[in-house]
Tab-separated table of C-alpha atoms and ligand atoms in Angstrom:
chain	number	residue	atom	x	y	z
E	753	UNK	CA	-11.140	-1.454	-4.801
E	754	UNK	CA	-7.278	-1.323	-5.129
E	755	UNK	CA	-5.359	-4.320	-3.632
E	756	UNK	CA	-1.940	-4.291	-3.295
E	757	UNK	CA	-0.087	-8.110	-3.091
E	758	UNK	CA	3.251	-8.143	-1.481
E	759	UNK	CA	4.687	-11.956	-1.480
E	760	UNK	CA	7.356	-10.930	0.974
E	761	UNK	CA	6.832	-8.207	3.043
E	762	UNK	CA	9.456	-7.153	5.634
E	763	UNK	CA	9.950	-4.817	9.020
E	764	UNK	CA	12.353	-2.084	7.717
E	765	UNK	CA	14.582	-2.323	10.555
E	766	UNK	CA	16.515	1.663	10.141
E	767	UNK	CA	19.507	1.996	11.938
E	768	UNK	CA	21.188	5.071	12.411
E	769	UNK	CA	25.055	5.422	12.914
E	770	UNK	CA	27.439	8.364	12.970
E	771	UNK	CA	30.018	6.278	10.681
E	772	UNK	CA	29.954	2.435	10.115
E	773	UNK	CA	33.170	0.738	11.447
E	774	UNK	CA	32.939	-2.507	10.025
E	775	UNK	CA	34.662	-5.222	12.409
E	776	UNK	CA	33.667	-3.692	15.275
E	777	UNK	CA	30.851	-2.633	17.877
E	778	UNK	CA	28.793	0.311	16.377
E	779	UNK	CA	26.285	1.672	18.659
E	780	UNK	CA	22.937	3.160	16.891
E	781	UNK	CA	22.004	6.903	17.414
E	782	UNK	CA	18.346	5.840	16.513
E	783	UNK	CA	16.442	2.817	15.533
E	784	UNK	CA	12.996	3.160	13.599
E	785	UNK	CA	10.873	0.099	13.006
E	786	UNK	CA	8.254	0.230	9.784
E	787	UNK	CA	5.928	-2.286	8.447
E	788	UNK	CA	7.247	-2.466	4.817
E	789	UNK	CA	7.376	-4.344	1.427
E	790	UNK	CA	6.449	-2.652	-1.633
E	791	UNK	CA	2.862	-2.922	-1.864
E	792	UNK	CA	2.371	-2.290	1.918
E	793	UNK	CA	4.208	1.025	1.668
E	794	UNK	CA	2.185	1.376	-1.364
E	795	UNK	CA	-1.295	0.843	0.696
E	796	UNK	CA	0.123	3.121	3.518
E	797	UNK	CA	0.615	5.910	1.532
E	798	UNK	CA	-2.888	5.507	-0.594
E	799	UNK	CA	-4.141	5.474	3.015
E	800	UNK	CA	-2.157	8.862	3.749
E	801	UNK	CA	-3.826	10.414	0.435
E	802	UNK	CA	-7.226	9.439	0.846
E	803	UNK	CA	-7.583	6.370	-0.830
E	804	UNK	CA	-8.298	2.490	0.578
E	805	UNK	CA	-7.131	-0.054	-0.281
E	806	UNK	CA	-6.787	-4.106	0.786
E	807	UNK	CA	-2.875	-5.059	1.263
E	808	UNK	CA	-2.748	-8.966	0.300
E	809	UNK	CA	0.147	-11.091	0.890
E	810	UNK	CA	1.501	-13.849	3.390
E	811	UNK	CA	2.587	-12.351	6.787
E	812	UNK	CA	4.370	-15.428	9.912
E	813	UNK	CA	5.567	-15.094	13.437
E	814	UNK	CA	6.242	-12.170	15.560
E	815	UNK	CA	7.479	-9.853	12.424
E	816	UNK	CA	3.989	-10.486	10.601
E	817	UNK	CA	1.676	-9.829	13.357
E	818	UNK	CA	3.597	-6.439	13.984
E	819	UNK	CA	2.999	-5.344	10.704
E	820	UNK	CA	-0.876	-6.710	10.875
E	821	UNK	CA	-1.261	-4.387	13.908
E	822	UNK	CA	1.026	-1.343	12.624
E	823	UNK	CA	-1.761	-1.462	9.507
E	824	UNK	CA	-4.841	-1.749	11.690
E	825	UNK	CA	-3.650	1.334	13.621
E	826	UNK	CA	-3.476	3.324	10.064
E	827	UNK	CA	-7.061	1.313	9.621
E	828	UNK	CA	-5.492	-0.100	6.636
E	829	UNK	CA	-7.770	-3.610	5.640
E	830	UNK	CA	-5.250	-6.375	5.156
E	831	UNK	CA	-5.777	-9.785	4.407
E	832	UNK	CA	-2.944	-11.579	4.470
E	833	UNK	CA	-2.294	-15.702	4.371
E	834	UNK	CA	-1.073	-16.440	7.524
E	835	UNK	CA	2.493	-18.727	6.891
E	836	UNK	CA	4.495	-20.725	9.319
E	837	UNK	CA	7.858	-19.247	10.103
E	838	UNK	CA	8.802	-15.372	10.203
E	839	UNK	CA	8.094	-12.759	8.320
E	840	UNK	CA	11.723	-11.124	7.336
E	841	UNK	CA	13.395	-7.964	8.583
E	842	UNK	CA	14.961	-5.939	6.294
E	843	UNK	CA	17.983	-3.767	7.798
E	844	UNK	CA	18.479	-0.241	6.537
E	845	UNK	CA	21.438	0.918	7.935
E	846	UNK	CA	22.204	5.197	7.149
E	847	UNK	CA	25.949	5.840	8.238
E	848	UNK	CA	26.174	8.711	5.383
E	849	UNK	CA	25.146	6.316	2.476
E	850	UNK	CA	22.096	4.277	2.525
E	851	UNK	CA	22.863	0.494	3.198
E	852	UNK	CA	20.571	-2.079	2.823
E	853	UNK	CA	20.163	-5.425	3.994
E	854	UNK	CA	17.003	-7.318	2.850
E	855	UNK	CA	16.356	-10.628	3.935
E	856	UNK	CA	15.170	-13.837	2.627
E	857	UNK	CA	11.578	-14.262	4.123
E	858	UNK	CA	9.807	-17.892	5.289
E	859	UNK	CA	9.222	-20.415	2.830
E	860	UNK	CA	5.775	-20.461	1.730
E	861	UNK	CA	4.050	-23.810	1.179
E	862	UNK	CA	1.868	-24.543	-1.834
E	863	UNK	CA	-1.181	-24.871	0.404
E	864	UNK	CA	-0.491	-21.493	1.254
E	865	UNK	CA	0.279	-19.972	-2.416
E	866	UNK	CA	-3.001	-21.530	-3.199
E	867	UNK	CA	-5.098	-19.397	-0.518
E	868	UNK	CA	-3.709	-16.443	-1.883
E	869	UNK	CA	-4.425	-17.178	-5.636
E	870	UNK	CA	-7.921	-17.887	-4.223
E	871	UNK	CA	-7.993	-14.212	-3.237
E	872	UNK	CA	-6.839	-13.047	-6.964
E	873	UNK	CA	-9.764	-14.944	-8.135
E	874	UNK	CA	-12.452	-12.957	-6.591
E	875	UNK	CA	-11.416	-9.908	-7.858
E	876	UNK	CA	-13.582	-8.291	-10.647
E	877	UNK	CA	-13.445	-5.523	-13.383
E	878	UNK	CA	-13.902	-2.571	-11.219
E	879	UNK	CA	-10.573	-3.658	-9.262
E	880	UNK	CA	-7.208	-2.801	-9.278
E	881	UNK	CA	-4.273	-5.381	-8.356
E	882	UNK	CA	-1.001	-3.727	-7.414
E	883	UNK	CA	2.207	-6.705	-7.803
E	884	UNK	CA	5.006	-5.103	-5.765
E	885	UNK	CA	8.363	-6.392	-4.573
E	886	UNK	CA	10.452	-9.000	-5.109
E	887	UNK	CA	8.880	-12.796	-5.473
E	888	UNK	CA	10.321	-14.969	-2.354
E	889	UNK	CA	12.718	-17.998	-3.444
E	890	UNK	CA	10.441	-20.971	-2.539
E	891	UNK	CA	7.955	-19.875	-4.671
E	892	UNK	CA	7.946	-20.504	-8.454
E	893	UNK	CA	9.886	-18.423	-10.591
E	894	UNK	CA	6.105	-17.598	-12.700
E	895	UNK	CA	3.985	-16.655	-9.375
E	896	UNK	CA	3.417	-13.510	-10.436
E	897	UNK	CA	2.424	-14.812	-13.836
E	898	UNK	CA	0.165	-17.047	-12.547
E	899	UNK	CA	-1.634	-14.183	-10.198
E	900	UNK	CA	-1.795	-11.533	-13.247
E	901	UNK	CA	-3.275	-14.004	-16.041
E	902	UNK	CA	-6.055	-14.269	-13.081
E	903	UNK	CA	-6.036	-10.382	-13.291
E	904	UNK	CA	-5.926	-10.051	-16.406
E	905	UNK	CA	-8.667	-12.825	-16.961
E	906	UNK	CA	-11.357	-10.708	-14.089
E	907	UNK	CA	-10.179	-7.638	-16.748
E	908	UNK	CA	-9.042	-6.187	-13.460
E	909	UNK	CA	-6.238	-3.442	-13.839
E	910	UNK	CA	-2.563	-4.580	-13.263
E	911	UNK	CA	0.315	-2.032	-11.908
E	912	UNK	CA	3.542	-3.993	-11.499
E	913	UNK	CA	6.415	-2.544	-9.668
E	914	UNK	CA	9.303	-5.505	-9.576
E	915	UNK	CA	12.299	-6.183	-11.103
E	916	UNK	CA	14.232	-8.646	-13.059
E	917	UNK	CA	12.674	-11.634	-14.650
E	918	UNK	CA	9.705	-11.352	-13.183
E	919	UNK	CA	9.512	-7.672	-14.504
E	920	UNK	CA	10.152	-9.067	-18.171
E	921	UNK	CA	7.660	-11.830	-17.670
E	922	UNK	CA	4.501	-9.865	-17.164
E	923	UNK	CA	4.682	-7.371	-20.232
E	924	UNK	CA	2.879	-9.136	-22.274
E	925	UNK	CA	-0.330	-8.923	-19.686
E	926	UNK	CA	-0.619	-5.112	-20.946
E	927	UNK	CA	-0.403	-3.572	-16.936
E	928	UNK	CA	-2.370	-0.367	-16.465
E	929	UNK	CA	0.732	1.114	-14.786
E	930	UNK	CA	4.502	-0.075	-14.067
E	931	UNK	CA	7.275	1.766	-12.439
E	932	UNK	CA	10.669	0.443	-13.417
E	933	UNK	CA	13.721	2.766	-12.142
E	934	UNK	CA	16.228	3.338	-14.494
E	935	UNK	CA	18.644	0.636	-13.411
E	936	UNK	CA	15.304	-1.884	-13.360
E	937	UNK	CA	14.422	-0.361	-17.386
E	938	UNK	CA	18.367	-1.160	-18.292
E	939	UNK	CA	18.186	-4.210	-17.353
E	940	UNK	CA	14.987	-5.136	-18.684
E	941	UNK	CA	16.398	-3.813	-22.263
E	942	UNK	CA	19.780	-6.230	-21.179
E	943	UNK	CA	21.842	-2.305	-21.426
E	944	UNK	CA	24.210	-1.194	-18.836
E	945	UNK	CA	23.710	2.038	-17.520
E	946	UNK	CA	21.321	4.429	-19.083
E	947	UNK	CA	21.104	8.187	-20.576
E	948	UNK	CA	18.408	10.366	-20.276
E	949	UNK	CA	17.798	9.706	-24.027
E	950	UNK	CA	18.216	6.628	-24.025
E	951	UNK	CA	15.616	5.973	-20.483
E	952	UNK	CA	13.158	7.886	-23.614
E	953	UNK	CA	13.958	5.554	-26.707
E	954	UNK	CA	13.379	2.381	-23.700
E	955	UNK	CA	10.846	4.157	-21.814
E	956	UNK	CA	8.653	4.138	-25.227
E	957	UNK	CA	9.341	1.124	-25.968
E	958	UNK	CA	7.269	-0.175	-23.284
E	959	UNK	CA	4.113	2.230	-24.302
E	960	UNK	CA	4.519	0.464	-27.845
E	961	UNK	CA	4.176	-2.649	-26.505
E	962	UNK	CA	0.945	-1.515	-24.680
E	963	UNK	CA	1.006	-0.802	-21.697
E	964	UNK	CA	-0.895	2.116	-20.477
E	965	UNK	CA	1.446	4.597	-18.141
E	966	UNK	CA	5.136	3.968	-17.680
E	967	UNK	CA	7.267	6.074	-15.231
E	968	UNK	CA	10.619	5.705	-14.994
E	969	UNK	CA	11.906	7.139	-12.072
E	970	UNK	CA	15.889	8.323	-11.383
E	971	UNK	CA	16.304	9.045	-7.668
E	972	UNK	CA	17.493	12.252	-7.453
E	973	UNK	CA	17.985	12.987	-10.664
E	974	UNK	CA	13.560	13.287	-11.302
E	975	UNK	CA	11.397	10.790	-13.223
E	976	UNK	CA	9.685	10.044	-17.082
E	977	UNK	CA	6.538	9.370	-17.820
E	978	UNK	CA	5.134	7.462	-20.762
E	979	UNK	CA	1.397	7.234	-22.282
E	980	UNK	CA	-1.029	7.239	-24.801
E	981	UNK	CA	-1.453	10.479	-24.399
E	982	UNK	CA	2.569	12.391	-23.788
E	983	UNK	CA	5.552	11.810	-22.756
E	984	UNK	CA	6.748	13.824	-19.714
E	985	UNK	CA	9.803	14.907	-17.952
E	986	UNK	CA	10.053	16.567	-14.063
E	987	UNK	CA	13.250	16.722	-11.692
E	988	UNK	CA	12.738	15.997	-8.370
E	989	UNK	CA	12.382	18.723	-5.969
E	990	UNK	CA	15.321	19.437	-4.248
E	991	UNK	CA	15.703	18.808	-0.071
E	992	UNK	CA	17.370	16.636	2.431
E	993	UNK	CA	16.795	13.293	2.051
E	994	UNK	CA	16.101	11.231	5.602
E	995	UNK	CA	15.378	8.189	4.117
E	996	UNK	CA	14.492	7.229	0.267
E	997	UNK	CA	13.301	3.842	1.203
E	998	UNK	CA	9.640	3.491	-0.139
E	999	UNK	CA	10.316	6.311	-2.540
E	1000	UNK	CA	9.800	4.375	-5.819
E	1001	UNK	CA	6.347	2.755	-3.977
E	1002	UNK	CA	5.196	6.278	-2.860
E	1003	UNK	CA	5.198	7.283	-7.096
E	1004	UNK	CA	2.919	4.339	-7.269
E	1005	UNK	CA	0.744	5.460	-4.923
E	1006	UNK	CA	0.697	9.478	-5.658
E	1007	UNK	CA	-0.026	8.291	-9.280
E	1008	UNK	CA	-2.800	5.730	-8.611
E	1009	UNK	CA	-4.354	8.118	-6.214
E	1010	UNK	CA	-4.455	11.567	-8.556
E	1011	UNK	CA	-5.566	9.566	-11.112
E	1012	UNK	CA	-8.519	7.775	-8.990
E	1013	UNK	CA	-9.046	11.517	-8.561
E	1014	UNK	CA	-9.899	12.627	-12.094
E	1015	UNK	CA	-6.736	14.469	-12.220
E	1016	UNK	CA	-4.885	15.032	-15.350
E	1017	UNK	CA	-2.183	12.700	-16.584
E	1018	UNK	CA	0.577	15.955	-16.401
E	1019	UNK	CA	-1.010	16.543	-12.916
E	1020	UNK	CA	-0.956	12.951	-11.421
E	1021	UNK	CA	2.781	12.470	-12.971
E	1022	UNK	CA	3.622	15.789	-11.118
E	1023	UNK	CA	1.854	14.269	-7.534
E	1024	UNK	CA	3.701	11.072	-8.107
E	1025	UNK	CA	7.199	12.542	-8.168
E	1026	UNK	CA	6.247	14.627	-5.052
E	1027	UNK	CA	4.983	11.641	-3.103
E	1028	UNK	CA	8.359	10.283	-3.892
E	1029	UNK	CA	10.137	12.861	-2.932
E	1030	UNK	CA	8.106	13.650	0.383
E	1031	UNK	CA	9.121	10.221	1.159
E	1032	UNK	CA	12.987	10.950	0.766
E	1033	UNK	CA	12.647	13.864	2.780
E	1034	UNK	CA	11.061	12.483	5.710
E	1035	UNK	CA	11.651	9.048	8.282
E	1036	UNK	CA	8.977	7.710	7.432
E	1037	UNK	CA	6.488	7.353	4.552
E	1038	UNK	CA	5.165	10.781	2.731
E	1039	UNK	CA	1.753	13.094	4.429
E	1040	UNK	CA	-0.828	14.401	2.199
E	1041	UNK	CA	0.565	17.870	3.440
E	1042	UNK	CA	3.970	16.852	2.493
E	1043	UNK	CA	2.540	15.753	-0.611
E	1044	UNK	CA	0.911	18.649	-1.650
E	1045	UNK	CA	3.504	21.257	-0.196
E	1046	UNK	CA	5.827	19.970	-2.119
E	1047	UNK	CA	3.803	19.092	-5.807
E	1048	UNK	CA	3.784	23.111	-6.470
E	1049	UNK	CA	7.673	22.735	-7.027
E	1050	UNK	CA	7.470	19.841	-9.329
E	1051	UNK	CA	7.950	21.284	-13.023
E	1052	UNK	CA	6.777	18.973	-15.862
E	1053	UNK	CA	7.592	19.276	-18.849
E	1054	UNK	CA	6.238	18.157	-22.367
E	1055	UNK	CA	9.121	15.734	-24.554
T	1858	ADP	N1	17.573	12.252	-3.443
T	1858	ADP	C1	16.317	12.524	-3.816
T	1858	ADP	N2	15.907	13.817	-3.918
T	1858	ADP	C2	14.653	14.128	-4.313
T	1858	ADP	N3	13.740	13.208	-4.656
T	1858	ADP	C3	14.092	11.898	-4.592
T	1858	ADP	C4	15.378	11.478	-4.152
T	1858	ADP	N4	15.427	10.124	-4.195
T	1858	ADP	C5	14.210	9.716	-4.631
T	1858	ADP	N5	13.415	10.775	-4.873
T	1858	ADP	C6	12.027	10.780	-5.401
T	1858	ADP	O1	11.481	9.480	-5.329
T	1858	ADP	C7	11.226	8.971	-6.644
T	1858	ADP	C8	11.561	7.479	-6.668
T	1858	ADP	O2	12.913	7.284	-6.331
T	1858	ADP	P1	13.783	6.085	-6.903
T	1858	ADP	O3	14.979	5.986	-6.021
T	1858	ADP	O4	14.032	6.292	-8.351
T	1858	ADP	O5	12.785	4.850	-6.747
T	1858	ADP	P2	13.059	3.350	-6.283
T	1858	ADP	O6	12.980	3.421	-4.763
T	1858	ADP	O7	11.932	2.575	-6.867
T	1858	ADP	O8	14.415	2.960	-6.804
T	1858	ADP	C9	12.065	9.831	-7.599
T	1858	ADP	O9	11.515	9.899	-8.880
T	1858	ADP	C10	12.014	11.189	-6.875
T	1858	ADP	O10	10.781	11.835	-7.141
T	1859	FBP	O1	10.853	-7.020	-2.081
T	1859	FBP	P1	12.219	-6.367	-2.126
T	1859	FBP	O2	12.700	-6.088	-3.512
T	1859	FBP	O3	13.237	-7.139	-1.306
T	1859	FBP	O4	12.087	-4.937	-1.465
T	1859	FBP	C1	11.589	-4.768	-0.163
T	1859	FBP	C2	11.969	-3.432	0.359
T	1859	FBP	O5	11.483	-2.478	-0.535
T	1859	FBP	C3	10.772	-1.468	0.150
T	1859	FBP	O6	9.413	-1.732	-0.083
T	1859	FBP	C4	11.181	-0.107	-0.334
T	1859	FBP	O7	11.064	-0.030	-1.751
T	1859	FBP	P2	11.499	1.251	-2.588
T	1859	FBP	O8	12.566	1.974	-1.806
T	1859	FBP	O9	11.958	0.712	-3.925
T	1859	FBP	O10	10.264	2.091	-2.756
T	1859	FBP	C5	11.087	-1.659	1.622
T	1859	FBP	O11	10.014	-1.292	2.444
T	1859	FBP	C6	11.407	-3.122	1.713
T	1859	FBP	O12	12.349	-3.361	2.709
């Protein structure tokens, strides 16, 4: 079974305005409300491509129990810690340029951490633990640590998408899959902004220090893959893009479901970058249709 963990899951608030005027009353031309976090978007698009999965993580107040219903009615199983105080609301405001606000999410209580880590510990070696999204403040810094040397120690496979420190800090666990974007892979490496030759010395880097599948992932501008077994290039498809939020998570999910699939690594590398790209191009999270419409336009090629 795959689980996905998200510590701090959010409603995606997405506000649309002609043009932002800052100081003063804007009035919204639409408002879309999403269940979201990174490892929920990832289990709603498995869900989308044919694959279950269990989305783990601590859900309070009014905010959680919207997203516990909005998964239900995509008959997504979730079992999430139930927390005092509210579940955050991250505001995605599109006024031309994509603005985001995320917010801080409740403070969760040791008690409560412990439940969770409970959950990690039943897992076994036929199970796959996705760690998505950023770790919230009143937790310590090594949660994430802590949950994958549980992984890790149930040989359960590990597929981290997160940034910062506690990218850096779980390395060394070997994941079966991570999905830094090029900004998260510079600063990883401590670089400022990085070249497309450079994303491939850094990129490598990270299969040399053993871990399975690396994609790096560009916007726009396409994705990398790294493995065992090649190292790949594709550009993104090109198309309007509605809204790129849940983008990077939908690569996660394309990839983990191809390859659950028996599909080659070329082939699930080429699904991934159209999940991600469905998702730009629509409101909401990718189809399956959207998915595979758009994978025949998806390119790879071999470094
Ligand atoms: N403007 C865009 N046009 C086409 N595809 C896009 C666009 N933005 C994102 N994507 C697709 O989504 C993938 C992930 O996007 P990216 O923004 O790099 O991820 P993240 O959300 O993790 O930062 C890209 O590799 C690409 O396939
Ligand atoms: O946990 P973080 O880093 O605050 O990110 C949460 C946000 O990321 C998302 O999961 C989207 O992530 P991506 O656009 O990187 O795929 C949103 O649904 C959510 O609002």
């Amino acid at each position: 079974m795959i689980y996905t963990c998200t510590l701090n899951p959010s409603v995606d608030y997405v506000v649309h305005v002609d043009e932002l005027r800052v100081g003063e009353l804007n009035r919204a031309m639409k408002t879309l409300t999403f269940p979201g976090g990174k490892g929920i978007n990832v289990s709603r698009v498995l869900k989308r491509l044919g694959v279950d999965s269990t989305a783990l993580g601590f859900a309070g107040g009014f905010t959680g129990a919207f997203i516990e219903n909005e998964l239900r009615k995509e008959e997504i199983a979730c079992d999430f810690v139930h927390v005092p105080g509210q579940t955050r609301i991250n505001v995605k405001l599109k006024a031309g340029l994509e603005t985001e606000i995320n917010g801080q999410g409740p403070a969760i209580a040791s008690e409560d951490a412990a439940q969770l880590t409970a959950k990690i510990e039943a897992l076994s070696a036929d199970d796959v633990l996705v760690l998505a999204g950023s770790v919230p403040p009143s937790l310590p810094a090594d949660v994430y640590e802590q949950l994958a040397a549980e992984t890790v120690k149930r040989q359960a496979r590990l597929v981290i998408d997160t940034s910062g420190p506690a990218l850096r800090s779980l390395l060394a666990c070997r994941p079966f899959l991570v999905k830094p974007n090029h900004h998260e892979l510079a600063e990883l490496f401590g670089v400022s902004a990085l070249t497309k030759e450079e994303v491939v010395i850094y990129g490598r880097r990270l299969t040399e220090m053993g871990i399975c599948h690396v994609i790096v992932s560009m916007g726009g501008d396409g994705a990398f893959y790294f493995g065992k077994e090649a190292a790949l290039f594709a550009e993104a498809p090109k198309g309007t893009v509605k809204n790129s939020v849940g983008a990077g998570d939908s690569m996660v999910a394309g990839f983990l479901a191809a390859y659950a699939g028996g599909k080659p690594i070329a082939e699930a590398f080429a699904y991934s970058v159209a999940a991600g790209s469905a998702t730009a191009f629509s409101e909401d999270l990718c189809t399956k249709e959207e998915v595979e419409t758009l994978v025949g336009r998806v390119r790879v090629v071999r470094l």
